[in-house]
Amino acid sequence: MSFLRSKYYDHPDGEDAFGKIVATNRYAVAAGLAWSTVDVLTLSKPRGYIPTIGRFAYNTGPLMGMATAFTLTTLAATNFRGKDDKLNYLAGGFAAGGIFGAWRHSHVAGLVAGLFLGMAGVIKKMSIEQGWEFFPEPPTHQYGGLNIAQNDYTLMAERPRNWTSEKKD
């Protein structure tokens, strides 16, 4: 089960296809389930369990296909060309855009999505090569939450009640 914790950049491009597919599909499943929830509750409003599951599959499946197409195309381009550069990510973005166009039954939507996803892939690859963050990590300091009573956010903490003055000998 350690493959479920794999990340896309654990291995160099062109290696570990299964781990990279799992890493990209985690994001696709999360986005698909989130969008499907919005769709089911506000837009399509299906009646019954089977139509609701169908809407979840209709929205989540193509996103997983797009993630898999991007990953496999990037790996195939890396191995075929023998180079690890931005063009592989551009090709992967266009492959994912092709899946989107087939899902929407529109070749124009697929071309535009491919261009957008390909450029996003190129920018992400540039961020990896140059060492800057495409999406920086949010700060870990948190105000509030379940353990708010354990945290002291005052400027001067109150002294403990069991302190005494200096002992006299």
CSV table of C-alpha atoms in Angstrom, one decimal:
chain,number,residue,atom,x,y,z
A,1,MET,CA,0.0,0.0,0.0
A,2,SER,CA,3.0,2.3,-0.1
A,3,PHE,CA,2.3,3.0,-3.7
A,4,LEU,CA,-0.8,5.0,-2.6
A,5,ARG,CA,1.6,7.5,-1.0
A,6,SER,CA,3.8,7.9,-4.1
A,7,LYS,CA,4.4,11.3,-5.6
A,8,TYR,CA,4.9,12.2,-9.2
A,9,TYR,CA,8.5,13.4,-8.8
A,10,ASP,CA,9.7,10.4,-6.6
A,11,HIS,CA,11.3,8.9,-9.7
A,12,PRO,CA,12.8,10.6,-12.8
A,13,ASP,CA,10.6,11.2,-15.8
A,14,GLY,CA,10.3,8.1,-17.9
A,15,GLU,CA,10.3,5.7,-15.0
A,16,ASP,CA,7.8,4.2,-12.6
A,17,ALA,CA,4.7,4.6,-14.7
A,18,PHE,CA,2.3,3.0,-12.2
A,19,GLY,CA,3.5,5.3,-9.3
A,20,LYS,CA,3.1,8.3,-11.5
A,21,ILE,CA,-0.4,7.3,-12.6
A,22,VAL,CA,-1.5,6.8,-9.0
A,23,ALA,CA,0.0,10.2,-8.1
A,24,THR,CA,-1.9,12.1,-10.8
A,25,ASN,CA,-5.1,10.1,-10.4
A,26,ARG,CA,-5.3,11.0,-6.7
A,27,TYR,CA,-5.7,14.7,-7.7
A,28,ALA,CA,-8.1,13.7,-10.5
A,29,VAL,CA,-10.3,11.7,-8.2
A,30,ALA,CA,-10.4,14.5,-5.6
A,31,ALA,CA,-11.3,17.1,-8.2
A,32,GLY,CA,-13.9,14.7,-9.8
A,33,LEU,CA,-15.6,13.9,-6.5
A,34,ALA,CA,-15.7,17.6,-5.6
A,35,TRP,CA,-17.1,18.7,-8.9
A,36,SER,CA,-19.5,15.8,-9.0
A,37,THR,CA,-20.8,16.8,-5.5
A,38,VAL,CA,-21.5,20.3,-6.8
A,39,ASP,CA,-23.1,19.0,-9.9
A,40,VAL,CA,-25.4,16.6,-8.1
A,41,LEU,CA,-26.4,19.0,-5.5
A,42,THR,CA,-26.9,22.2,-7.6
A,43,LEU,CA,-27.0,21.5,-11.3
A,44,SER,CA,-28.3,18.1,-12.4
A,45,LYS,CA,-30.1,17.0,-9.3
A,46,PRO,CA,-30.6,13.4,-10.2
A,47,ARG,CA,-33.3,11.4,-8.4
A,48,GLY,CA,-32.2,8.1,-6.8
A,49,TYR,CA,-28.9,6.3,-6.1
A,50,ILE,CA,-28.2,4.9,-9.5
A,51,PRO,CA,-28.5,8.2,-11.4
A,52,THR,CA,-26.4,9.9,-8.7
A,53,ILE,CA,-23.6,7.3,-9.0
A,54,GLY,CA,-23.9,7.7,-12.8
A,55,ARG,CA,-23.3,11.5,-12.5
A,56,PHE,CA,-20.3,10.9,-10.2
A,57,ALA,CA,-18.9,8.4,-12.8
A,58,TYR,CA,-19.7,10.7,-15.7
A,59,ASN,CA,-17.7,13.6,-14.1
A,60,THR,CA,-14.9,11.6,-12.4
A,61,GLY,CA,-14.0,9.1,-15.0
A,62,PRO,CA,-12.9,11.5,-17.8
A,63,LEU,CA,-10.8,13.4,-15.3
A,64,MET,CA,-9.0,10.2,-14.4
A,65,GLY,CA,-8.6,9.5,-18.1
A,66,MET,CA,-7.1,12.9,-18.6
A,67,ALA,CA,-4.6,12.4,-15.8
A,68,THR,CA,-3.7,8.9,-17.1
A,69,ALA,CA,-3.3,10.2,-20.6
A,70,PHE,CA,-1.1,13.0,-19.5
A,71,THR,CA,1.1,10.7,-17.5
A,72,LEU,CA,1.4,8.0,-20.1
A,73,THR,CA,2.1,10.4,-22.9
A,74,THR,CA,4.7,12.2,-20.9
A,75,LEU,CA,6.4,8.9,-20.1
A,76,ALA,CA,6.2,7.6,-23.6
A,77,ALA,CA,7.5,10.9,-25.1
A,78,THR,CA,10.4,10.9,-22.6
A,79,ASN,CA,11.4,7.3,-23.5
A,80,PHE,CA,10.8,7.8,-27.2
A,81,ARG,CA,12.7,11.0,-27.6
A,82,GLY,CA,15.4,10.2,-25.0
A,83,LYS,CA,15.1,13.7,-23.6
A,84,ASP,CA,13.6,15.0,-20.4
A,85,ASP,CA,12.3,18.4,-21.3
A,86,LYS,CA,9.3,20.7,-21.6
A,87,LEU,CA,8.0,19.3,-24.9
A,88,ASN,CA,7.1,16.0,-23.2
A,89,TYR,CA,4.8,17.9,-20.9
A,90,LEU,CA,3.3,19.8,-23.8
A,91,ALA,CA,2.5,16.6,-25.5
A,92,GLY,CA,1.0,15.2,-22.3
A,93,GLY,CA,-1.2,18.3,-22.0
A,94,PHE,CA,-2.5,17.9,-25.5
A,95,ALA,CA,-3.3,14.2,-24.9
A,96,ALA,CA,-5.3,15.2,-21.8
A,97,GLY,CA,-7.0,17.9,-23.9
A,98,GLY,CA,-7.9,15.3,-26.4
A,99,ILE,CA,-9.7,13.3,-23.7
A,100,PHE,CA,-11.5,16.4,-22.6
A,101,GLY,CA,-12.6,17.2,-26.2
A,102,ALA,CA,-13.9,13.6,-26.6
A,103,TRP,CA,-15.8,14.0,-23.3
A,104,ARG,CA,-17.4,17.2,-24.3
A,105,HIS,CA,-18.0,16.1,-28.0
A,106,SER,CA,-16.1,19.1,-29.2
A,107,HIS,CA,-12.8,19.2,-31.0
A,108,VAL,CA,-12.4,22.9,-30.4
A,109,ALA,CA,-12.8,22.4,-26.7
A,110,GLY,CA,-10.3,19.6,-26.8
A,111,LEU,CA,-7.8,21.8,-28.7
A,112,VAL,CA,-8.2,24.7,-26.3
A,113,ALA,CA,-8.0,22.5,-23.3
A,114,GLY,CA,-4.9,20.8,-24.8
A,115,LEU,CA,-3.3,24.1,-25.3
A,116,PHE,CA,-4.1,25.3,-21.8
A,117,LEU,CA,-3.0,22.0,-20.1
A,118,GLY,CA,0.1,21.8,-22.3
A,119,MET,CA,1.2,25.3,-21.3
A,120,ALA,CA,0.4,24.5,-17.6
A,121,GLY,CA,2.6,21.4,-18.0
A,122,VAL,CA,5.4,23.4,-19.5
A,123,ILE,CA,5.2,26.0,-16.7
A,124,LYS,CA,5.3,23.2,-14.1
A,125,LYS,CA,8.3,21.6,-15.8
A,126,MET,CA,10.1,24.9,-15.8
A,127,SER,CA,9.3,25.3,-12.1
A,128,ILE,CA,10.9,21.9,-11.4
A,129,GLU,CA,14.0,22.6,-13.5
A,130,GLN,CA,14.5,26.1,-12.1
A,131,GLY,CA,13.6,25.3,-8.5
A,132,TRP,CA,10.7,27.6,-7.8
A,133,GLU,CA,7.2,26.5,-6.6
A,134,PHE,CA,4.3,26.4,-9.0
A,135,PHE,CA,1.9,26.0,-6.0
A,136,PRO,CA,3.7,26.9,-2.8
A,137,GLU,CA,2.9,25.1,0.4
A,138,PRO,CA,0.5,27.0,2.7
A,139,PRO,CA,1.9,28.1,6.1
A,140,THR,CA,1.4,25.5,8.7
A,141,HIS,CA,0.7,27.9,11.6
A,142,GLN,CA,-3.0,27.7,12.4
A,143,TYR,CA,-5.2,29.9,14.5
A,144,GLY,CA,-8.2,28.2,16.0
A,145,GLY,CA,-9.3,24.7,15.6
A,146,LEU,CA,-10.2,21.8,17.9
A,147,ASN,CA,-7.3,22.3,20.3
A,148,ILE,CA,-7.7,26.1,20.7
A,149,ALA,CA,-7.6,25.8,24.5
A,150,GLN,CA,-4.1,24.3,24.4
A,151,ASN,CA,-2.7,27.3,22.4
A,152,ASP,CA,-1.7,30.6,24.1
A,153,TYR,CA,-1.8,33.4,21.6
A,154,THR,CA,-1.5,36.2,24.2
A,155,LEU,CA,1.5,38.6,24.2
A,156,MET,CA,2.5,37.8,27.8
A,157,ALA,CA,1.4,34.4,29.2
A,158,GLU,CA,0.1,34.4,32.7
A,159,ARG,CA,2.5,33.0,35.3
A,160,PRO,CA,1.7,29.7,37.0
A,161,ARG,CA,-0.2,30.0,40.2
A,162,ASN,CA,2.2,27.9,42.3
A,163,TRP,CA,5.1,30.3,42.2
A,164,THR,CA,6.4,31.9,45.4
A,165,SER,CA,8.8,34.7,46.2
A,166,GLU,CA,12.4,34.2,47.1
A,167,LYS,CA,13.1,31.8,49.9
A,168,LYS,CA,14.6,33.3,53.1
A,169,ASP,CA,17.3,31.3,54.8
